[in-house]
Short mmCIF file of C-alpha atoms in Angstrom, two decimals:
data_model
loop_
_atom_site.label_atom_id
_atom_site.label_comp_id
_atom_site.label_asym_id
_atom_site.label_seq_id
_atom_site.Cartn_x
_atom_site.Cartn_y
_atom_site.Cartn_z
CA UNK A 71 36.89 31.76 24.84
CA UNK A 72 38.01 31.97 21.53
CA UNK A 73 40.01 28.32 22.16
CA UNK A 74 36.70 27.00 23.68
CA UNK A 75 34.67 27.99 20.57
CA UNK A 76 37.14 26.50 18.22
CA UNK A 77 37.11 23.38 19.87
CA UNK A 78 33.40 23.00 20.22
CA UNK A 79 33.15 23.81 16.57
CA UNK A 80 35.58 21.04 15.59
CA UNK A 81 33.67 18.61 17.83
CA UNK A 82 30.37 19.54 15.94
CA UNK A 83 32.30 19.11 12.63
CA UNK A 84 33.64 16.04 13.81
CA UNK A 85 30.50 14.36 14.96
CA UNK A 86 28.38 15.66 11.76
CA UNK A 87 31.31 13.92 9.54
CA UNK A 88 30.49 10.80 12.08
CA UNK A 89 26.91 11.01 11.16
CA UNK A 90 27.54 11.10 7.64
CA UNK A 91 29.29 7.79 7.79
CA UNK A 92 27.25 4.49 8.20
CA UNK A 93 27.97 0.75 7.70
CA UNK A 94 25.31 -1.42 6.32
CA UNK A 95 24.94 -5.32 5.93
CA UNK A 96 22.02 -6.46 3.86
CA UNK A 97 19.64 -7.10 6.77
CA UNK A 98 19.97 -3.85 8.06
CA UNK A 99 19.62 -2.07 4.55
CA UNK A 100 16.26 -4.03 3.89
CA UNK A 101 14.96 -3.03 7.53
CA UNK A 102 15.59 0.47 6.85
CA UNK A 103 13.90 0.11 3.27
CA UNK A 104 10.75 -1.14 4.63
CA UNK A 105 10.75 1.27 7.39
CA UNK A 106 12.09 4.59 6.90
CA UNK A 107 12.14 4.87 3.21
CA UNK A 108 9.81 7.55 1.31
CA UNK A 109 8.19 4.28 -0.49
CA UNK A 110 7.33 2.72 2.47
CA UNK A 111 5.79 6.03 4.25
CA UNK A 112 3.97 6.04 0.96
CA UNK A 113 2.34 2.71 1.15
CA UNK A 114 1.79 3.20 4.82
CA UNK A 115 -0.34 6.26 4.31
CA UNK A 116 -2.46 4.41 1.64
CA UNK A 117 -3.10 1.50 3.95
CA UNK A 118 -4.23 4.06 6.91
CA UNK A 119 -6.87 5.37 4.44
CA UNK A 120 -8.21 2.07 3.71
CA UNK A 121 -8.21 1.15 7.43
CA UNK A 122 -9.95 4.29 8.13
CA UNK A 123 -12.40 3.63 5.36
CA UNK A 124 -13.20 -0.24 6.95
CA UNK A 125 -13.59 1.32 10.52
CA UNK A 126 -16.38 3.72 8.97
CA UNK A 127 -18.14 0.99 7.30
CA UNK A 128 -17.89 -1.10 10.54
CA UNK A 129 -19.33 2.11 12.52
CA UNK A 130 -22.16 2.21 9.93
CA UNK A 131 -23.28 -1.37 11.07
CA UNK A 132 -24.20 -0.31 14.26
CA UNK A 133 -26.85 1.61 15.81
CA UNK A 134 -26.82 5.33 14.47
CA UNK A 135 -28.10 8.10 17.12
CA UNK A 136 -29.04 11.67 15.30
CA UNK A 137 -30.30 14.92 16.47
CA UNK A 138 -32.10 16.73 13.91
CA UNK A 139 -33.51 20.30 14.86
CA UNK A 140 -35.07 23.53 13.16
CA UNK A 141 -34.17 26.09 16.22
CA UNK A 142 -36.18 28.82 14.67
CA UNK A 143 -38.52 29.23 11.67
CA UNK A 144 -40.22 32.70 11.19
CA UNK A 145 -42.80 33.21 8.36
CA UNK A 146 -45.08 36.39 7.43
CA UNK A 147 -47.97 35.68 5.17
CA UNK A 148 -51.41 36.34 4.41
CA UNK A 149 -54.20 34.02 5.29
CA UNK A 150 -57.82 33.77 3.65
CA UNK A 151 -60.47 34.25 6.80
CA UNK A 152 -64.34 33.95 6.28
CA UNK A 153 -66.07 36.61 8.36
CA UNK A 154 -69.64 35.02 9.18
CA UNK A 155 -71.08 38.63 10.10
CA UNK A 156 -70.65 39.69 6.51
CA UNK A 157 -70.71 36.28 4.76
CA UNK A 158 -67.59 36.79 2.66
CA UNK A 159 -63.89 35.99 2.85
CA UNK A 160 -61.02 38.46 3.20
CA UNK A 161 -57.15 37.94 3.40
CA UNK A 162 -55.43 38.96 6.84
CA UNK A 163 -51.69 39.17 7.80
CA UNK A 164 -50.13 36.46 10.03
CA UNK A 165 -47.00 35.75 11.64
CA UNK A 166 -45.77 32.43 12.91
CA UNK A 167 -42.66 31.24 14.80
CA UNK A 168 -41.97 27.69 14.60
CA UNK A 169 -39.09 25.42 16.21
CA UNK A 170 -38.68 21.73 16.62
CA UNK A 171 -36.53 19.11 17.68
CA UNK A 172 -36.09 15.17 17.20
CA UNK A 173 -33.97 12.38 18.11
CA UNK A 174 -33.76 9.56 15.79
CA UNK A 175 -32.07 5.78 16.26
CA UNK A 176 -31.66 3.43 13.41
CA UNK A 177 -30.19 -0.08 12.69
CA UNK A 178 -29.72 -1.32 9.32
CA UNK A 179 -30.95 -5.13 9.42
CA UNK A 180 -28.23 -6.55 6.71
CA UNK A 181 -30.06 -10.11 6.25
CA UNK A 182 -33.06 -8.19 5.20
CA UNK A 183 -31.69 -5.11 3.73
CA UNK A 184 -34.00 -2.83 5.68
CA UNK A 185 -33.89 -0.20 8.52
CA UNK A 186 -35.56 -0.18 11.71
CA UNK A 187 -35.88 2.77 13.20
CA UNK A 188 -36.90 5.03 16.51
CA UNK A 189 -37.72 8.28 17.29
CA UNK A 190 -39.03 10.88 19.71
CA UNK A 191 -39.63 14.67 19.03
CA UNK A 192 -40.98 18.11 19.98
CA UNK A 193 -42.50 21.22 18.27
CA UNK A 194 -43.55 24.45 19.01
CA UNK A 195 -45.85 26.85 16.94
CA UNK A 196 -46.39 30.56 17.97
CA UNK A 197 -49.14 32.19 15.84
CA UNK A 198 -49.74 36.10 15.82
CA UNK A 199 -50.81 38.95 14.01
CA UNK A 200 -54.34 41.20 13.72
CA UNK A 201 -55.56 40.20 17.23
CA UNK A 202 -54.43 36.42 16.67
CA UNK A 203 -52.18 35.22 19.29
CA UNK A 204 -51.62 31.71 20.39
CA UNK A 205 -49.19 28.77 21.08
CA UNK A 206 -49.26 25.15 20.41
CA UNK A 207 -47.08 22.14 21.09
CA UNK A 208 -46.94 19.02 19.28
CA UNK A 209 -45.14 15.80 20.60
CA UNK A 210 -44.12 12.51 19.57
CA UNK A 211 -42.87 10.88 22.83
CA UNK A 212 -42.26 7.32 20.89
CA UNK A 213 -42.34 6.32 17.21
CA UNK A 214 -40.84 2.69 16.07
CA UNK A 215 -40.92 1.90 12.86
CA UNK A 216 -39.50 -0.58 9.93
CA UNK A 217 -38.74 0.03 6.27
CA UNK A 218 -37.17 -2.04 3.24
CA UNK A 219 -37.65 -3.02 -0.28
CA UNK A 220 -39.71 -6.27 -0.90
CA UNK A 221 -37.52 -8.47 -3.74
CA UNK A 222 -35.50 -5.50 -4.06
CA UNK A 223 -31.48 -5.28 -4.11
CA UNK A 224 -29.86 -5.85 -0.79
CA UNK A 225 -26.71 -3.78 -0.79
CA UNK A 226 -26.22 -4.23 2.62
CA UNK A 227 -25.76 -7.89 2.23
CA UNK A 228 -23.14 -7.23 -0.68
CA UNK A 229 -21.38 -4.87 1.24
CA UNK A 230 -20.90 -7.54 4.04
CA UNK A 231 -19.28 -9.52 1.65
CA UNK A 232 -16.96 -6.80 -0.01
CA UNK A 233 -16.03 -4.58 2.60
CA UNK A 234 -13.86 -6.98 4.46
CA UNK A 235 -11.96 -8.16 1.08
CA UNK A 236 -11.15 -4.34 0.64
CA UNK A 237 -9.44 -4.32 3.89
CA UNK A 238 -7.74 -7.65 3.09
CA UNK A 239 -6.61 -6.46 -0.12
CA UNK A 240 -5.20 -3.12 1.12
CA UNK A 241 -3.25 -4.76 3.62
CA UNK A 242 -1.81 -7.60 1.51
CA UNK A 243 -1.01 -4.41 -1.35
CA UNK A 244 0.94 -3.01 1.44
CA UNK A 245 2.87 -5.87 2.53
CA UNK A 246 3.65 -6.65 -1.30
CA UNK A 247 4.62 -3.03 -1.99
CA UNK A 248 6.81 -3.01 1.31
CA UNK A 249 8.42 -6.40 0.08
CA UNK A 250 8.91 -4.70 -3.35
CA UNK A 251 10.65 -1.88 -1.78
CA UNK A 252 13.04 -4.58 0.19
CA UNK A 253 13.33 -6.02 -3.45
CA UNK A 254 14.68 -2.76 -4.91
CA UNK A 255 16.85 -2.14 -1.76
CA UNK A 256 18.77 -5.37 -2.21
CA UNK A 257 19.37 -4.36 -5.90
CA UNK A 258 20.69 -0.88 -4.89
CA UNK A 259 22.58 -2.35 -2.00
CA UNK A 260 24.71 -5.08 -4.50
CA UNK A 261 24.92 -2.37 -7.11
CA UNK A 262 26.99 -0.48 -4.50
CA UNK A 263 28.52 -3.84 -3.62
CA UNK A 264 29.72 -4.29 -7.17
CA UNK A 265 30.81 -0.87 -7.55
CA UNK A 266 32.53 -0.82 -4.15
CA UNK A 267 34.53 -3.97 -5.29
CA UNK A 268 35.44 -2.47 -8.51
CA UNK A 269 37.01 0.51 -6.65
CA UNK A 270 39.09 -1.92 -4.37
CA UNK A 271 40.05 -4.05 -7.43
CA UNK A 272 41.08 -0.90 -8.93
CA UNK A 273 42.92 0.08 -6.16
CA UNK A 274 44.75 -3.11 -5.80
CA UNK A 275 45.36 -3.25 -9.31
CA UNK A 276 46.92 0.27 -9.36
CA UNK A 277 48.99 -0.91 -6.40
CA UNK A 278 50.36 -4.29 -8.18
CA UNK A 279 51.01 -2.20 -11.55
CA UNK A 280 53.17 0.23 -9.66
CA UNK A 281 54.95 -2.93 -7.95
CA UNK A 282 55.27 -4.52 -11.39
CA UNK A 283 56.47 -1.54 -12.97
CA UNK A 284 59.36 -1.07 -10.45
CA UNK A 285 60.11 -4.40 -10.88
CA UNK A 286 60.20 -4.21 -14.85
CA UNK A 287 62.35 -0.97 -14.73
CA UNK A 288 64.92 -2.72 -12.54
CA UNK A 289 64.79 -5.89 -15.19
CA UNK A 290 65.21 -3.25 -18.13
CA UNK A 291 68.40 -1.90 -16.39
CA UNK A 292 69.99 -5.41 -16.70
CA UNK A 293 68.26 -6.11 -20.09
CA UNK A 294 65.88 -8.85 -19.07
CA UNK A 295 63.16 -7.37 -20.57
CA UNK A 296 62.77 -5.05 -23.77
CA UNK A 297 61.81 -1.24 -23.88
CA UNK A 298 58.49 -2.24 -25.59
CA UNK A 299 57.47 -4.68 -22.62
CA UNK A 300 58.35 -1.93 -20.09
CA UNK A 301 56.20 0.71 -21.99
CA UNK A 302 53.41 -2.02 -21.86
CA UNK A 303 53.81 -2.29 -18.10
CA UNK A 304 54.02 1.88 -17.85
CA UNK A 305 50.83 1.95 -20.11
CA UNK A 306 49.10 -0.52 -17.66
CA UNK A 307 49.66 1.66 -14.76
CA UNK A 308 48.38 4.52 -16.62
CA UNK A 309 45.22 2.90 -17.22
CA UNK A 310 45.06 1.40 -13.69
CA UNK A 311 44.62 4.82 -12.74
CA UNK A 312 42.03 5.87 -14.84
CA UNK A 313 40.02 2.53 -14.31
CA UNK A 314 40.46 3.75 -10.52
CA UNK A 315 38.80 7.07 -11.10
CA UNK A 316 35.82 5.76 -12.98
CA UNK A 317 35.42 3.15 -10.18
CA UNK A 318 35.21 5.91 -7.72
CA UNK A 319 32.65 7.84 -9.68
CA UNK A 320 30.66 5.05 -10.10
CA UNK A 321 30.88 4.04 -6.29
CA UNK A 322 29.93 7.38 -5.37
CA UNK A 323 26.85 7.11 -7.91
CA UNK A 324 25.77 3.90 -6.65
CA UNK A 325 26.22 5.10 -2.62
CA UNK A 326 24.13 8.13 -3.53
CA UNK A 327 21.29 6.20 -4.92
CA UNK A 328 20.96 3.67 -1.82
CA UNK A 329 21.27 6.53 0.43
CA UNK A 330 18.55 8.60 -1.12
CA UNK A 331 16.47 5.25 -1.27
CA UNK A 332 16.70 4.79 2.56
CA UNK A 333 16.00 8.03 3.34
CA UNK A 334 19.36 9.18 4.36
CA UNK A 335 21.13 12.29 3.42
CA UNK A 336 22.73 11.47 -0.39
CA UNK A 337 26.24 12.50 0.86
CA UNK A 338 26.18 9.98 3.41
CA UNK A 339 29.52 7.40 2.94
CA UNK A 340 28.20 4.10 3.23
CA UNK A 341 30.32 0.80 3.80
CA UNK A 342 28.87 -2.43 3.10
CA UNK A 343 29.24 -5.57 4.70
CA UNK A 344 28.69 -8.08 1.89
CA UNK A 345 26.85 -11.51 2.73
CA UNK A 346 29.46 -14.23 2.40
CA UNK A 347 27.38 -17.16 1.30
CA UNK A 348 23.95 -17.61 0.71
CA UNK A 349 21.46 -19.30 2.93
CA UNK A 350 20.98 -23.18 2.51
CA UNK A 351 17.28 -23.18 1.25
CA UNK A 352 15.14 -25.30 -1.32
CA UNK A 353 12.10 -24.11 -1.97
CA UNK A 354 9.21 -26.58 -3.04
CA UNK A 355 7.14 -25.17 -6.13
CA UNK A 356 3.70 -26.61 -4.92
CA UNK A 357 4.27 -24.89 -1.22
CA UNK A 358 4.79 -21.90 -3.00
CA UNK A 359 2.17 -21.70 -5.34
CA UNK A 360 -0.23 -22.46 -2.26
CA UNK A 361 1.41 -19.34 -0.19
CA UNK A 362 1.03 -17.35 -3.39
CA UNK A 363 -2.69 -18.17 -3.59
CA UNK A 364 -3.36 -17.46 0.19
CA UNK A 365 -1.27 -14.03 0.30
CA UNK A 366 -0.66 -12.41 -3.07
CA UNK A 367 -2.79 -9.18 -3.50
CA UNK A 368 -3.52 -10.38 -7.06
CA UNK A 369 -5.75 -13.15 -6.20
CA UNK A 370 -7.57 -11.13 -3.50
CA UNK A 371 -8.19 -8.18 -6.28
CA UNK A 372 -9.69 -10.77 -8.74
CA UNK A 373 -11.81 -12.11 -6.21
CA UNK A 374 -13.33 -8.57 -5.09
CA UNK A 375 -13.50 -7.87 -8.96
CA UNK A 376 -15.62 -10.95 -9.37
CA UNK A 377 -17.75 -10.39 -6.42
CA UNK A 378 -18.50 -6.75 -7.29
CA UNK A 379 -19.54 -7.78 -10.67
CA UNK A 380 -21.77 -10.32 -9.31
CA UNK A 381 -23.41 -7.72 -7.36
CA UNK A 382 -23.77 -5.30 -10.45
CA UNK A 383 -25.50 -8.54 -12.01
CA UNK A 384 -27.82 -9.10 -9.18
CA UNK A 385 -28.84 -5.51 -8.90
CA UNK A 386 -29.49 -4.95 -12.58
CA UNK A 387 -31.57 -8.21 -12.42
CA UNK A 388 -33.87 -6.86 -9.56
CA UNK A 389 -34.20 -3.74 -11.30
CA UNK A 390 -36.14 -5.55 -14.00
CA UNK A 391 -38.89 -6.83 -11.81
CA UNK A 392 -41.62 -5.16 -9.84
CA UNK A 393 -40.60 -2.87 -6.76
CA UNK A 394 -42.65 -3.16 -3.51
CA UNK A 395 -41.47 -0.85 -0.61
CA UNK A 396 -43.19 -0.93 2.59
CA UNK A 397 -42.82 1.63 5.63
CA UNK A 398 -44.81 0.69 8.89
CA UNK A 399 -44.67 2.64 12.16
CA UNK A 400 -46.48 2.97 15.48
CA UNK A 401 -46.39 5.21 18.08
CA UNK A 402 -47.51 7.97 20.21
CA UNK A 403 -48.49 11.57 19.60
CA UNK A 404 -50.16 14.66 21.28
CA UNK A 405 -50.86 18.43 20.95
CA UNK A 406 -51.64 21.12 23.64
CA UNK A 407 -51.22 24.83 24.33
CA UNK A 408 -48.80 24.10 27.06
CA UNK A 409 -45.76 22.15 27.26
CA UNK A 410 -46.65 19.66 30.03
CA UNK A 411 -50.34 19.02 28.48
CA UNK A 412 -48.71 17.86 25.24
CA UNK A 413 -47.19 14.84 26.87
CA UNK A 414 -50.52 14.32 28.89
CA UNK A 415 -52.63 11.14 27.54
CA UNK A 416 -50.75 10.81 24.18
CA UNK A 417 -52.86 9.33 21.71
CA UNK A 418 -51.90 6.45 19.45
CA UNK A 419 -50.31 6.96 15.86
CA UNK A 420 -50.03 4.39 13.18
CA UNK A 421 -48.91 4.61 9.68
CA UNK A 422 -48.22 2.02 7.16
CA UNK A 423 -47.13 2.75 3.38
CA UNK A 424 -46.65 0.24 0.64
CA UNK A 425 -45.26 1.63 -2.59
CA UNK A 426 -45.42 -0.24 -5.80
CA UNK A 427 -43.09 0.39 -8.83
CA UNK A 428 -44.00 -1.69 -12.32
CA UNK A 429 -41.61 -1.12 -15.32
CA UNK A 430 -44.02 -1.32 -18.39
CA UNK A 431 -41.69 -0.05 -21.04
CA UNK A 432 -38.23 1.37 -21.11
CA UNK A 433 -36.95 0.83 -24.51
CA UNK A 434 -34.54 -2.10 -23.35
CA UNK A 435 -32.97 0.01 -20.75
CA UNK A 436 -33.13 -2.31 -18.04
CA UNK A 437 -32.56 -5.27 -20.34
CA UNK A 438 -29.25 -4.01 -21.57
CA UNK A 439 -27.98 -3.13 -18.09
CA UNK A 440 -28.46 -6.25 -17.13
CA UNK A 441 -26.88 -7.93 -20.15
CA UNK A 442 -23.80 -5.44 -19.69
CA UNK A 443 -23.47 -6.46 -15.84
CA UNK A 444 -23.14 -10.29 -17.31
CA UNK A 445 -20.70 -9.39 -19.72
CA UNK A 446 -18.50 -7.64 -16.94
CA UNK A 447 -18.85 -10.69 -14.81
CA UNK A 448 -17.51 -12.81 -17.26
CA UNK A 449 -14.67 -10.45 -18.19
CA UNK A 450 -14.17 -10.51 -14.50
CA UNK A 451 -14.03 -14.21 -14.04
CA UNK A 452 -11.67 -14.42 -17.20
CA UNK A 453 -9.41 -11.86 -15.61
CA UNK A 454 -9.34 -14.00 -12.42
CA UNK A 455 -8.14 -17.04 -14.07
CA UNK A 456 -5.82 -15.03 -16.52
CA UNK A 457 -4.14 -13.66 -13.48
CA UNK A 458 -4.01 -17.01 -11.52
CA UNK A 459 -2.12 -18.41 -14.46
CA UNK A 460 0.23 -15.71 -14.81
CA UNK A 461 1.06 -15.70 -11.19
CA UNK A 462 1.50 -19.22 -10.53
CA UNK A 463 3.97 -19.11 -13.75
CA UNK A 464 5.93 -16.24 -12.16
CA UNK A 465 6.26 -18.10 -8.78
CA UNK A 466 7.23 -21.04 -10.47
CA UNK A 467 9.90 -19.52 -12.59
CA UNK A 468 11.19 -17.69 -9.50
CA UNK A 469 11.36 -20.66 -7.35
CA UNK A 470 13.30 -22.73 -10.20
CA UNK A 471 15.80 -19.74 -10.69
CA UNK A 472 16.08 -19.27 -6.91
CA UNK A 473 16.81 -23.03 -6.28
CA UNK A 474 19.59 -22.61 -8.73
CA UNK A 475 21.04 -19.81 -7.79
CA UNK A 476 22.45 -21.27 -4.50
CA UNK A 477 24.66 -23.57 -6.73
CA UNK A 478 25.88 -20.90 -9.05
CA UNK A 479 26.91 -18.90 -6.09
CA UNK A 480 28.79 -21.66 -4.62
CA UNK A 481 30.45 -22.53 -7.89
CA UNK A 482 31.29 -18.94 -8.26
CA UNK A 483 33.09 -18.51 -5.11
CA UNK A 484 35.01 -21.72 -5.82
CA UNK A 485 36.13 -20.28 -9.26
CA UNK A 486 37.05 -17.24 -7.36
CA UNK A 487 39.26 -19.11 -4.81
CA UNK A 488 40.79 -20.82 -7.80
CA UNK A 489 41.44 -17.50 -9.81
CA UNK A 490 43.03 -15.96 -6.36
CA UNK A 491 45.37 -18.73 -5.88
CA UNK A 492 46.27 -18.65 -9.67
CA UNK A 493 46.80 -14.72 -9.68
CA UNK A 494 48.97 -15.30 -6.49
CA UNK A 495 51.26 -17.60 -8.08
CA UNK A 496 51.67 -16.25 -11.38
CA UNK A 497 52.64 -12.78 -9.44
CA UNK A 498 55.02 -14.63 -7.88
CA UNK A 499 56.40 -16.52 -10.68
CA UNK A 500 56.60 -12.67 -12.40
CA UNK A 501 58.51 -11.25 -9.53
CA UNK A 502 61.13 -14.20 -9.96
CA UNK A 503 61.31 -13.67 -13.86
CA UNK A 504 59.57 -17.09 -14.41
CA UNK A 505 56.56 -15.48 -16.28
CA UNK A 506 55.75 -12.76 -18.85
CA UNK A 507 53.71 -9.69 -18.53
CA UNK A 508 51.11 -11.49 -20.63
CA UNK A 509 50.94 -14.20 -18.31
CA UNK A 510 50.30 -11.85 -15.32
CA UNK A 511 47.80 -9.64 -17.04
CA UNK A 512 45.81 -12.91 -18.08
CA UNK A 513 45.93 -14.16 -14.66
CA UNK A 514 44.89 -10.88 -13.22
CA UNK A 515 41.62 -10.69 -15.77
CA UNK A 516 40.81 -13.97 -14.68
CA UNK A 517 40.73 -12.90 -11.06
CA UNK A 518 38.95 -9.53 -11.40
CA UNK A 519 36.30 -11.45 -13.43
CA UNK A 520 35.98 -14.12 -10.92
CA UNK A 521 35.28 -11.31 -8.11
CA UNK A 522 32.73 -9.73 -9.96
CA UNK A 523 30.91 -12.91 -11.13
CA UNK A 524 30.85 -13.86 -7.42
CA UNK A 525 29.40 -10.59 -6.37
CA UNK A 526 26.89 -10.66 -9.28
CA UNK A 527 25.74 -14.41 -8.45
CA UNK A 528 24.92 -12.96 -4.84
CA UNK A 529 23.23 -10.35 -6.07
CA UNK A 530 20.99 -12.45 -8.40
CA UNK A 531 20.70 -14.93 -5.57
CA UNK A 532 19.29 -12.30 -2.95
CA UNK A 533 16.99 -10.45 -5.39
CA UNK A 534 15.57 -13.83 -6.81
CA UNK A 535 14.96 -14.63 -3.13
CA UNK A 536 13.32 -11.14 -2.08
CA UNK A 537 11.05 -11.55 -5.37
CA UNK A 538 10.09 -14.98 -4.22
CA UNK A 539 8.90 -13.44 -0.71
CA UNK A 540 7.21 -10.62 -2.48
CA UNK A 541 5.19 -13.22 -4.88
CA UNK A 542 4.15 -15.10 -1.76
CA UNK A 543 4.48 -12.97 0.87
CA UNK A 544 5.80 -16.10 2.95
CA UNK A 545 9.37 -15.76 4.86
CA UNK A 546 10.66 -19.30 3.87
CA UNK A 547 13.36 -19.00 6.45
CA UNK A 548 11.37 -18.33 9.85
CA UNK A 549 8.25 -20.27 7.85
CA UNK A 550 5.54 -17.61 8.34
CA UNK A 551 3.56 -15.31 6.60
CA UNK A 552 4.95 -11.83 6.19
CA UNK A 553 2.63 -8.87 7.35
CA UNK A 554 3.42 -5.32 8.22
CA UNK A 555 1.83 -3.37 11.25
CA UNK A 556 1.23 0.44 11.00
CA UNK A 557 4.98 1.46 11.52
CA UNK A 558 6.00 -0.80 8.68
CA UNK A 559 8.00 -2.74 10.91
CA UNK A 560 8.65 -6.70 10.04
CA UNK A 561 6.90 -9.32 11.66
#
């Protein structure tokens, strides 16, 4: 049993170790960032809250049925009574029990800004005390009415315009934020790629320095190189070892940053698969601007701001005028001393109320409120134009940058191939004794610089590509608008 336990422990440890190691390419990294990262979860929660608010508004537009009731009301009080035999008034104690319930149905009329309502109700009154004891039922079998403000502010009409904008803004903002998370993930991916490449170059450089130093020692024995040149080779080997240690530290830090951002354990060992070449794609600036106008949340946000400012202007304008409210209803009611008779031969009831409010003197309150609303509208319109200008400029600059990055990456790859060939040739010449240490060091510097430039050019290209996606919310490879569902998966 002891050996079985040891074997199981080893298997568990091996499995845990395997779980801490993962290989990622760029596409998988972006998928994790937009689905499993903490940022994506946070953005998803905000979107869900906005969607529930929109569903609440949609529900408010439908008929609303509500039950209101006073299950029990008890009162004990003194009432004034007239005693005819004695021709005088007196006060007597009386007690009352009251209970009532009503069922109401309301429907908002958005085009008019009023409310259509219907109700039915039942009430019961029991009075007792000092010889008084009687019951009374009051019923309203049906009552239908309508109320609204004439020439008033119709908030329902404006909500019908603004609420869909709020949902659209929430969805576009969510997609924008998720694409921003993807852009951040791409940056962290290539930060690790650069650190990973630096570590590999440091390892290769250390191996090369060991080989060159061994060759140098043999040449020094036959007096082919001087003591100073041999010391230089030894110094290069020591520096290469320090460079490898620093590169390992940088790689570990970059790996922890990427793993943490993607929601993994920070000690996960990540190995990257670097994209070999960028996609072949040229973006038309006019198309990118059109997609940005349709999808970028900044446009939706400023349009919503203008609409809300227009709403406030109309509200302030209406409140300066005469306000007339109407409330008219028709129905049936009855009163009886027993339940069944209270529904027998109900009587007709009618009600019509007109309320008038005329502003006479408010010391400029309504006028100044109106002028303030107009100023906010002007500011919202200017903000809308400014946002459109800045966003379009950002799109144009990003498109130009992206279109040029492909050529830069291609040229960097060519430079890397040339530097690799030059270094290999110089290393072969050095081994044969046909090149100096300085010649070999210079070729090696060119080769390492070319490798870094190539990886950096790939990073700049893909970061630019995902920034363009973020600004336009458009997938230029698949030729479709970028959206994200509740689970944050790409669509």
